[in-house]
Amino acid sequence: MLEDRTLAGATPAPWPTAYPQGYAVVDVETTGLARDDRIISAAVYRLDARGEVEDHWYTLVNPERDPGPVWIHGLTSETLEGAPLFTDIAEEFAARLADRVLVAHNAVFDWQMIAREYARARREAPVRQRLCTIALSKELGLPLPNHKLESLAAHFGVVQRRAHHALDDARVLAEAFRPSLRAAAAGGVRLPLLECRPLTEWSDRPVPRQQSGGYGGYRAGSWRPSRKRPACPHPNPGRYEAGGRLKQGMRVAFSGDTSTERELLEDRATEAGLHVATSLSRLTSLLVTNDPDSGTSKTAKARQYGTPVVDEAAFGQLLGDVEPADGA
């Protein structure tokens, strides 16, 4: 269940002193994306200042609830039954993260899930900064077809063995991050580091354990809940303004490939009190797309109507601080 291995690395050439002195490349698998969802497995690859692997660690985590989309992560209730609770691994996890920059693909998601688990445990994760590899690939101008981990891995010739397995996803990301870091150093690129603030908003809404055939309201072949998504209860407050906050009731549309499954992003938006729109109109508050120049009907209409556009990473950050609707 727990695995630890230390690897030796050669002493590399001099490195920019302004760069961080160590990184924790993280991947977590979860029961879903809502505030009441839980971590069910976690992996950390610790890297030195130059991106060389120091060691790695992996654990299962018993979420004390239904495991969610088993057909994606492969972790059943039976597999997780004897796993430690998050409170049991919180100290070891913290030791792996301490004094390092958290690195993840779509890092805002991993950070929020980790921060909520520590909030439930009445503790604080020892993370002060995070680095999203999606943002770094954009800073480097990598010619990727989309922002999925598999595309970043393929660009650097890294072979994925078990997609959606936390340990292998963390390994893949660590191997892809190393050449990205070296390219950034060689090009004098400023790393897109963001502050990690502890979260206090989380939920422990009871979710029943399910038997085979259904998992917490999800169905096989899709991340979308089998129930019909409820109508947004808040009025549309208008368009999103750059640099501002999202507000409950805003109409949000999505276009193109995303690193996170589209249905899960839509569920997160709904959970935050936003109105998920299937089409784009003059009433749309915001379009989320990683490729604004793709020429899709939604991006074309966004240009025509002057609809604000943000990418997936920026949207994930905005979801962490959604303004309540008037009177809410």
XYZ file of N, CA, C and O in Angstrom, residues 127-278:
608
model
N 2.150 23.587 2.171
C 2.427 23.987 0.792
C 2.199 25.484 0.670
O 1.135 25.978 1.059
N 3.159 26.183 0.141
C 3.029 27.635 -0.006
C 2.908 28.065 -1.463
O 2.373 29.123 -1.768
N 3.422 27.253 -2.382
C 3.353 27.587 -3.800
C 3.052 26.339 -4.617
O 3.402 25.217 -4.228
N 2.410 26.563 -5.753
C 2.149 25.463 -6.675
C 2.551 25.881 -8.084
O 2.634 27.078 -8.403
N 2.783 24.898 -8.919
C 3.135 25.133 -10.318
C 2.301 24.189 -11.169
O 2.341 22.970 -10.970
N 1.542 24.735 -12.091
C 0.713 23.929 -12.980
C 1.481 23.652 -14.267
O 1.960 24.580 -14.924
N 1.609 22.393 -14.642
C 2.357 22.057 -15.853
C 1.610 22.469 -17.124
O 2.221 22.586 -18.180
N 0.309 22.688 -17.027
C -0.409 23.249 -18.173
C 0.064 24.673 -18.416
O 0.377 25.063 -19.547
N 0.136 25.458 -17.329
C 0.601 26.841 -17.445
C 2.050 26.892 -17.909
O 2.430 27.740 -18.731
N 2.896 25.980 -17.413
C 4.304 25.975 -17.820
C 4.451 25.632 -19.295
O 5.260 26.246 -20.002
N 3.663 24.682 -19.783
C 3.746 24.321 -21.206
C 3.350 25.497 -22.084
O 3.887 25.675 -23.184
N 2.419 26.332 -21.586
C 2.041 27.527 -22.339
C 3.157 28.566 -22.313
O 3.433 29.208 -23.334
N 3.798 28.724 -21.155
C 4.916 29.664 -21.064
C 6.037 29.269 -22.014
O 6.711 30.125 -22.599
N 6.233 27.960 -22.183
C 7.294 27.456 -23.060
C 6.874 27.424 -24.525
O 7.711 27.214 -25.401
N 5.574 27.598 -24.789
C 5.085 27.549 -26.166
C 5.190 26.168 -26.782
O 5.454 26.033 -27.983
N 4.992 25.122 -25.978
C 5.096 23.761 -26.500
C 3.996 23.505 -27.528
O 2.836 23.859 -27.300
N 4.325 22.883 -28.659
C 3.332 22.632 -29.721
C 2.463 21.420 -29.413
O 2.557 20.378 -30.075
N 1.606 21.535 -28.415
C 0.754 20.427 -28.001
C -0.615 20.528 -28.674
O -1.163 21.623 -28.806
N -1.211 19.392 -29.062
C -2.540 19.436 -29.689
C -3.646 19.798 -28.702
O -4.696 20.289 -29.074
N -3.403 19.507 -27.414
C -4.350 19.853 -26.359
C -3.577 19.865 -25.046
O -2.351 19.725 -25.039
N -4.283 20.030 -23.936
C -3.593 20.168 -22.660
C -3.764 18.952 -21.763
O -3.661 19.046 -20.538
N -3.967 17.795 -22.356
C -4.064 16.567 -21.583
C -2.668 16.071 -21.210
O -1.690 16.324 -21.921
N -2.586 15.340 -20.106
C -1.299 14.805 -19.657
C -0.694 13.895 -20.710
O 0.521 13.904 -20.927
N -1.520 13.112 -21.381
C -0.998 12.190 -22.391
C -0.315 12.936 -23.533
O 0.674 12.442 -24.096
N -0.789 14.128 -23.863
C -0.154 14.914 -24.932
C 1.183 15.478 -24.478
O 2.154 15.480 -25.239
N 1.253 15.946 -23.224
C 2.517 16.435 -22.685
C 3.525 15.297 -22.617
O 4.700 15.466 -22.973
N 3.070 14.123 -22.180
C 3.949 12.961 -22.090
C 4.477 12.569 -23.467
O 5.670 12.307 -23.639
N 3.584 12.529 -24.454
C 3.992 12.137 -25.813
C 5.010 13.116 -26.383
O 5.943 12.721 -27.090
N 4.858 14.398 -26.075
C 5.790 15.413 -26.583
C 7.215 15.128 -26.124
O 8.174 15.329 -26.877
N 7.361 14.640 -24.883
C 8.693 14.374 -24.342
C 9.074 12.892 -24.417
O 10.081 12.483 -23.846
N 8.254 12.103 -25.106
C 8.582 10.689 -25.272
C 8.432 9.860 -24.018
O 9.075 8.821 -23.866
N 7.573 10.294 -23.109
C 7.337 9.557 -21.870
C 6.177 8.588 -22.084
O 5.113 8.976 -22.562
N 6.373 7.332 -21.724
C 5.367 6.300 -21.949
C 4.465 6.165 -20.729
O 4.944 5.964 -19.610
N 3.173 6.299 -20.949
C 2.200 6.065 -19.883
C 1.897 4.577 -19.809
O 1.627 3.939 -20.819
N 1.933 4.023 -18.604
C 1.652 2.601 -18.425
C 0.260 2.363 -17.857
O -0.428 1.428 -18.249
N -0.153 3.212 -16.909
C -1.462 3.029 -16.268
C -2.100 4.396 -16.053
O -1.974 4.991 -14.971
N -2.761 4.903 -17.068
C -3.429 6.200 -16.948
C -4.469 6.146 -15.834
O -5.140 5.132 -15.634
N -4.592 7.243 -15.073
C -5.523 7.377 -13.955
C -5.124 6.506 -12.772
O -5.953 6.237 -11.897
N -3.861 6.066 -12.746
C -3.300 5.471 -11.535
C -2.355 6.516 -10.968
O -1.437 6.974 -11.648
N -2.584 6.928 -9.716
C -1.864 8.076 -9.165
C -0.354 7.939 -9.268
O 0.339 8.893 -9.640
N 0.186 6.759 -8.978
C 1.640 6.600 -8.995
C 2.192 6.731 -10.402
O 3.208 7.401 -10.622
N 1.523 6.124 -11.382
C 2.041 6.212 -12.752
C 1.832 7.603 -13.328
O 2.702 8.118 -14.041
N 0.703 8.237 -13.023
C 0.485 9.604 -13.511
C 1.525 10.554 -12.919
O 2.025 11.455 -13.607
N 1.870 10.369 -11.636
C 2.892 11.213 -11.022
C 4.259 10.949 -11.646
O 5.046 11.887 -11.864
N 4.564 9.683 -11.944
C 5.825 9.350 -12.607
C 5.917 10.009 -13.977
O 6.929 10.632 -14.326
N 4.834 9.886 -14.754
C 4.802 10.472 -16.091
C 5.005 11.981 -16.009
O 5.781 12.569 -16.770
N 4.317 12.606 -15.064
C 4.425 14.054 -14.944
C 5.828 14.466 -14.500
O 6.372 15.458 -14.993
N 6.424 13.707 -13.589
C 7.786 14.018 -13.145
C 8.768 13.932 -14.316
O 9.656 14.784 -14.464
N 8.618 12.916 -15.159
C 9.519 12.742 -16.289
C 9.300 13.806 -17.354
O 10.241 14.170 -18.069
N 8.075 14.304 -17.470
C 7.801 15.378 -18.430
C 8.163 16.744 -17.858
O 8.518 17.667 -18.606
N 8.087 16.877 -16.529
C 8.417 18.150 -15.902
C 9.912 18.441 -15.979
O 10.322 19.597 -16.155
N 10.742 17.410 -15.858
C 12.194 17.619 -15.866
C 12.665 18.346 -17.124
O 13.331 19.390 -17.016
N 12.348 17.866 -18.340
C 12.780 18.613 -19.525
C 12.095 19.964 -19.667
O 12.672 20.904 -20.226
N 10.874 20.087 -19.151
C 10.204 21.383 -19.176
C 10.957 22.378 -18.310
O 11.166 23.536 -18.697
N 11.369 21.930 -17.124
C 12.111 22.780 -16.207
C 13.450 23.198 -16.816
O 13.860 24.355 -16.723
N 14.126 22.249 -17.445
C 15.409 22.560 -18.076
C 15.240 23.555 -19.222
O 16.060 24.462 -19.396
N 14.166 23.391 -19.997
C 13.911 24.320 -21.095
C 13.622 25.714 -20.552
O 14.067 26.727 -21.116
N 12.884 25.780 -19.456
C 12.579 27.072 -18.852
C 13.853 27.741 -18.348
O 14.064 28.943 -18.547
N 14.718 26.960 -17.708
C 15.973 27.503 -17.198
C 16.863 27.995 -18.331
O 17.461 29.074 -18.251
N 16.941 27.211 -19.400
C 17.789 27.578 -20.533
C 17.280 28.832 -21.230
O 18.068 29.633 -21.747
N 15.939 29.004 -21.228
C 15.355 30.149 -21.913
C 15.110 31.344 -21.018
O 14.544 32.345 -21.463
N 15.499 31.247 -19.749
C 15.275 32.354 -18.826
C 13.808 32.612 -18.566
O 13.396 33.757 -18.318
N 12.987 31.572 -18.608
C 11.541 31.714 -18.413
C 11.216 31.782 -16.925
O 11.717 30.978 -16.129
N 10.384 32.735 -16.548
C 9.926 32.825 -15.168
C 8.883 31.751 -14.927
O 7.905 31.635 -15.667
N 9.082 30.945 -13.905
C 8.145 29.865 -13.625
C 6.804 30.422 -13.162
O 6.765 31.358 -12.352
N 5.684 29.887 -13.668
C 4.354 30.386 -13.296
C 3.921 29.876 -11.919
O 3.007 29.063 -11.795
N 4.569 30.355 -10.874
C 4.270 29.933 -9.510
C 3.075 30.702 -8.957
O 2.967 31.914 -9.155
N 2.201 30.009 -8.261
C 1.031 30.629 -7.646
C 0.998 30.310 -6.163
O 1.456 29.242 -5.733
N 0.440 31.216 -5.395
C 0.340 31.024 -3.952
C -0.715 29.975 -3.619
O -1.773 29.898 -4.255
N -0.428 29.160 -2.627
C -1.393 28.183 -2.137
C -1.954 28.663 -0.806
O -1.217 28.750 0.186
N -3.221 28.968 -0.785
C -3.860 29.418 0.446
C -4.707 28.284 1.011
O -5.415 27.606 0.281
N -4.645 28.073 2.324
C -5.454 27.016 2.934
C -6.935 27.240 2.648
O -7.396 28.381 2.604
N -7.676 26.153 2.451
C -9.106 26.241 2.197
C -9.863 25.952 3.480
O -9.457 25.130 4.298
N -10.973 26.635 3.633
C -11.832 26.386 4.783
C -13.206 25.887 4.351
O -13.966 25.378 5.170
N -13.528 26.027 3.035
C -14.854 25.580 2.575
C -14.748 24.143 2.087
O -13.983 23.819 1.215
N -15.510 23.291 2.757
C -15.573 21.900 2.361
C -16.868 21.324 2.895
O -17.538 21.945 3.709
N -17.217 20.165 2.428
C -18.490 19.572 2.811
C -18.293 18.102 3.117
O -17.443 17.442 2.535
N -19.086 17.588 4.024
C -19.099 16.162 4.320
C -20.510 15.620 4.126
O -21.010 14.848 4.929
N -21.161 16.067 3.048
C -22.499 15.553 2.743
C -22.438 14.034 2.640
O -21.631 13.491 1.898
N -23.258 13.309 3.402
C -23.206 11.846 3.361
C -23.473 11.317 1.956
O -24.404 11.745 1.288
N -22.626 10.396 1.518
C -22.802 9.744 0.226
C -22.825 8.247 0.471
O -21.853 7.687 0.979
N -23.903 7.579 0.150
C -24.005 6.149 0.465
C -23.035 5.313 -0.349
O -22.730 5.624 -1.491
N -22.547 4.258 0.274
C -21.741 3.286 -0.453
C -22.667 2.493 -1.358
O -23.758 2.112 -0.974
N -22.211 2.213 -2.564
C -23.032 1.509 -3.536
C -22.450 0.130 -3.812
O -21.264 -0.108 -3.646
N -23.291 -0.755 -4.250
C -22.832 -2.053 -4.721
C -22.535 -1.950 -6.206
O -22.693 -0.905 -6.821
N -22.099 -3.041 -6.806
C -21.763 -3.019 -8.231
C -22.962 -2.592 -9.039
O -24.099 -2.950 -8.750
N -22.721 -1.827 -10.086
C -23.794 -1.373 -10.955
C -24.022 0.112 -10.872
O -24.598 0.702 -11.766
N -23.573 0.753 -9.789
C -23.739 2.195 -9.697
C -22.833 2.755 -8.636
O -22.665 2.167 -7.575
N -22.259 3.918 -8.873
C -21.302 4.483 -7.940
C -21.626 5.940 -7.688
O -21.351 6.806 -8.501
N -22.254 6.196 -6.535
C -22.479 7.566 -6.101
C -23.195 8.428 -7.113
O -22.958 9.611 -7.204
N -24.110 7.849 -7.928
C -24.854 8.653 -8.887
C -24.191 8.765 -10.244
O -24.704 9.426 -11.123
N -23.028 8.130 -10.435
C -22.371 8.157 -11.737
C -22.661 6.863 -12.481
O -22.939 5.833 -11.891
N -22.552 6.906 -13.783
C -22.753 5.701 -14.572
C -21.521 5.431 -15.417
O -20.813 6.343 -15.820
N -21.279 4.174 -15.692
C -20.114 3.787 -16.479
C -20.165 4.425 -17.857
O -21.223 4.569 -18.466
N -18.988 4.810 -18.352
C -18.898 5.400 -19.684
C -19.028 6.896 -19.676
O -18.905 7.542 -20.701
N -19.291 7.489 -18.513
C -19.451 8.938 -18.446
C -19.178 9.408 -17.032
O -19.466 8.721 -16.066
N -18.623 10.627 -16.921
C -18.425 11.223 -15.609
C -19.674 11.989 -15.168
O -19.765 12.446 -14.049
N -20.636 12.174 -16.058
C -21.810 12.988 -15.727
C -22.751 12.226 -14.795
O -23.016 11.044 -15.005
N -23.266 12.873 -13.746
C -24.232 12.201 -12.883
C -25.432 11.744 -13.699
O -25.871 12.417 -14.629
N -25.962 10.562 -13.343
C -27.080 10.029 -14.093
C -28.340 10.863 -13.902
O -29.218 10.880 -14.754
N -28.430 11.566 -12.770
C -29.583 12.434 -12.571
C -29.472 13.676 -13.463
O -28.378 14.108 -13.807
N -30.602 14.271 -13.781
C -30.594 15.478 -14.590
C -30.057 16.635 -13.760
O -30.411 16.814 -12.608
N -29.172 17.419 -14.358
C -28.592 18.548 -13.622
C -29.693 19.575 -13.339
O -30.419 19.980 -14.239
N -29.824 20.023 -12.090
C -30.889 20.976 -11.746
C -30.638 22.341 -12.379
O -29.508 22.714 -12.681
N -31.726 23.069 -12.572
C -31.605 24.421 -13.124
C -30.883 25.322 -12.130
O -31.015 25.160 -10.917
N -30.119 26.270 -12.648
C -29.404 27.195 -11.780
C -30.418 28.080 -11.056
O -31.273 28.708 -11.692
N -30.340 28.159 -9.739
C -31.341 28.930 -8.971
C -31.062 30.435 -8.928
O -31.880 31.185 -8.391
N -29.944 30.872 -9.500
C -29.556 32.271 -9.377
C -29.737 33.023 -10.704
O -29.511 32.455 -11.778
N -30.118 34.273 -10.669
C -30.241 35.075 -11.894
C -28.863 35.366 -12.483
O -27.858 35.404 -11.759
N -28.823 35.574 -13.775
C -27.559 35.867 -14.454
C -27.136 37.303 -14.120
O -27.821 38.265 -14.468
N -25.980 37.487 -13.457
C -25.546 38.834 -13.092
C -24.807 39.563 -14.205
O -24.394 40.716 -14.032
N -24.652 38.892 -15.356
C -23.964 39.537 -16.472
C -22.640 38.878 -16.800
O -22.371 37.749 -16.393
N -21.812 39.586 -17.537
C -20.556 39.017 -18.004
C -19.467 39.043 -16.939
O -19.467 39.902 -16.058
N -18.568 38.097 -17.092
C -17.378 38.077 -16.250
C -16.444 39.203 -16.690
O -16.276 39.450 -17.891
N -15.833 39.875 -15.732
C -14.881 40.936 -16.035
C -13.479 40.475 -15.700
O -13.234 39.949 -14.609
N -12.561 40.619 -16.643
C -11.179 40.168 -16.468
C -10.587 40.704 -15.175
O -10.716 41.892 -14.872
N -9.955 39.815 -14.407
C -9.355 40.203 -13.144
C -10.315 40.170 -11.972
O -9.894 40.331 -10.821
N -11.591 39.963 -12.261
C -12.584 39.924 -11.196
C -12.913 38.511 -10.773
O -12.190 37.559 -11.075
N -14.024 38.366 -10.064
C -14.461 37.063 -9.569
C -15.667 36.581 -10.365
O -16.449 37.387 -10.879
N -15.814 35.286 -10.457
C -17.058 34.731 -10.961
C -18.138 34.974 -9.911
O -17.849 35.075 -8.720
N -19.382 35.061 -10.369
C -20.493 35.255 -9.451
C -21.563 34.227 -9.742
O -21.821 33.885 -10.900
N -22.155 33.702 -8.696
C -23.195 32.696 -8.866
C -24.269 33.205 -9.826
O -24.694 34.348 -9.729
N -24.689 32.323 -10.722
C -25.684 32.676 -11.723
C -25.072 32.970 -13.078
O -25.796 33.004 -14.093
N -23.766 33.228 -13.145
C -23.129 33.485 -14.442
C -23.266 32.270 -15.355
O -23.177 31.127 -14.910
N -23.475 32.549 -16.649
C -23.618 31.488 -17.643
C -22.241 31.167 -18.220
O -21.585 32.037 -18.792
N -21.830 29.917 -18.071
C -20.506 29.484 -18.510
C -20.642 28.408 -19.575
O -21.403 27.447 -19.406
N -19.911 28.573 -20.690
C -19.890 27.574 -21.754
C -18.472 27.028 -21.891
O -17.498 27.697 -21.553
N -18.362 25.792 -22.387
C -17.070 25.140 -22.570
C -16.890 24.766 -24.040
O -17.855 24.420 -24.722
N -15.636 24.802 -24.506
C -15.359 24.438 -25.896
C -13.989 23.778 -25.997
O -13.031 24.233 -25.370
N -13.903 22.693 -26.768
C -12.621 22.051 -27.045
C -12.162 21.090 -25.970
O -12.859 20.813 -24.994
N -10.937 20.563 -26.160
C -10.360 19.588 -25.247
C -9.971 20.227 -23.918
O -9.533 21.380 -23.876
N -10.118 19.449 -22.860
C -9.693 19.885 -21.535
C -8.918 18.745 -20.882
O -9.107 17.575 -21.230
N -8.033 19.076 -19.941
C -7.254 18.028 -19.274
C -8.120 17.239 -18.312
O -7.885 16.071 -18.047
N -9.152 17.889 -17.769
C -10.134 17.223 -16.920
C -11.357 16.906 -17.771
O -11.714 17.673 -18.661
N -11.986 15.762 -17.516
C -13.174 15.393 -18.275
C -14.194 16.536 -18.244
O -14.454 17.128 -17.204
N -14.781 16.820 -19.418
C -15.699 17.944 -19.560
C -16.855 17.873 -18.560
O -17.220 18.871 -17.934
N -17.430 16.684 -18.403
C -18.582 16.560 -17.515
C -18.239 16.887 -16.069
O -19.040 17.452 -15.331
N -17.009 16.566 -15.669
C -16.603 16.887 -14.307
C -16.405 18.385 -14.121
O -16.733 18.945 -13.079
N -15.865 19.044 -15.149
C -15.740 20.499 -15.084
C -17.116 21.144 -14.976
O -17.316 22.095 -14.212
N -18.057 20.629 -15.742
C -19.415 21.171 -15.701
C -20.039 20.945 -14.324
O -20.742 21.819 -13.792
N -19.776 19.769 -13.736
C -20.298 19.492 -12.404
C -19.715 20.448 -11.370
O -20.411 20.905 -10.460
N -18.423 20.749 -11.502
C -17.794 21.694 -10.571
C -18.426 23.073 -10.704
O -18.665 23.759 -9.709
N -18.684 23.486 -11.943
C -19.296 24.789 -12.170
C -20.702 24.840 -11.562
O -21.085 25.823 -10.921
N -21.459 23.763 -11.753
C -22.807 23.697 -11.193
C -22.761 23.730 -9.671
O -23.537 24.425 -9.015
N -21.816 22.976 -9.101
C -21.657 22.935 -7.647
C -21.354 24.324 -7.090
O -21.778 24.680 -5.982
N -20.642 25.137 -7.872
C -20.271 26.487 -7.429
C -21.396 27.495 -7.614
O -21.256 28.654 -7.233
N -22.518 27.063 -8.222
C -23.654 27.968 -8.403
C -23.682 28.664 -9.743
O -24.408 29.653 -9.919
N -22.909 28.142 -10.716
C -22.903 28.734 -12.051
C -23.910 28.024 -12.951
O -24.315 26.897 -12.688
N -24.305 28.694 -14.009
C -25.226 28.126 -14.998
C -24.393 27.590 -16.154
O -23.743 28.353 -16.863
N -24.388 26.273 -16.339
C -23.636 25.658 -17.445
C -24.485 25.710 -18.703
O -25.568 25.119 -18.761
N -24.008 26.432 -19.704
C -24.739 26.597 -20.961
C -24.170 25.651 -22.017
O -22.951 25.515 -22.153
N -25.041 24.992 -22.764
C -24.592 24.072 -23.811
C -24.279 24.796 -25.113
O -23.631 24.241 -25.993
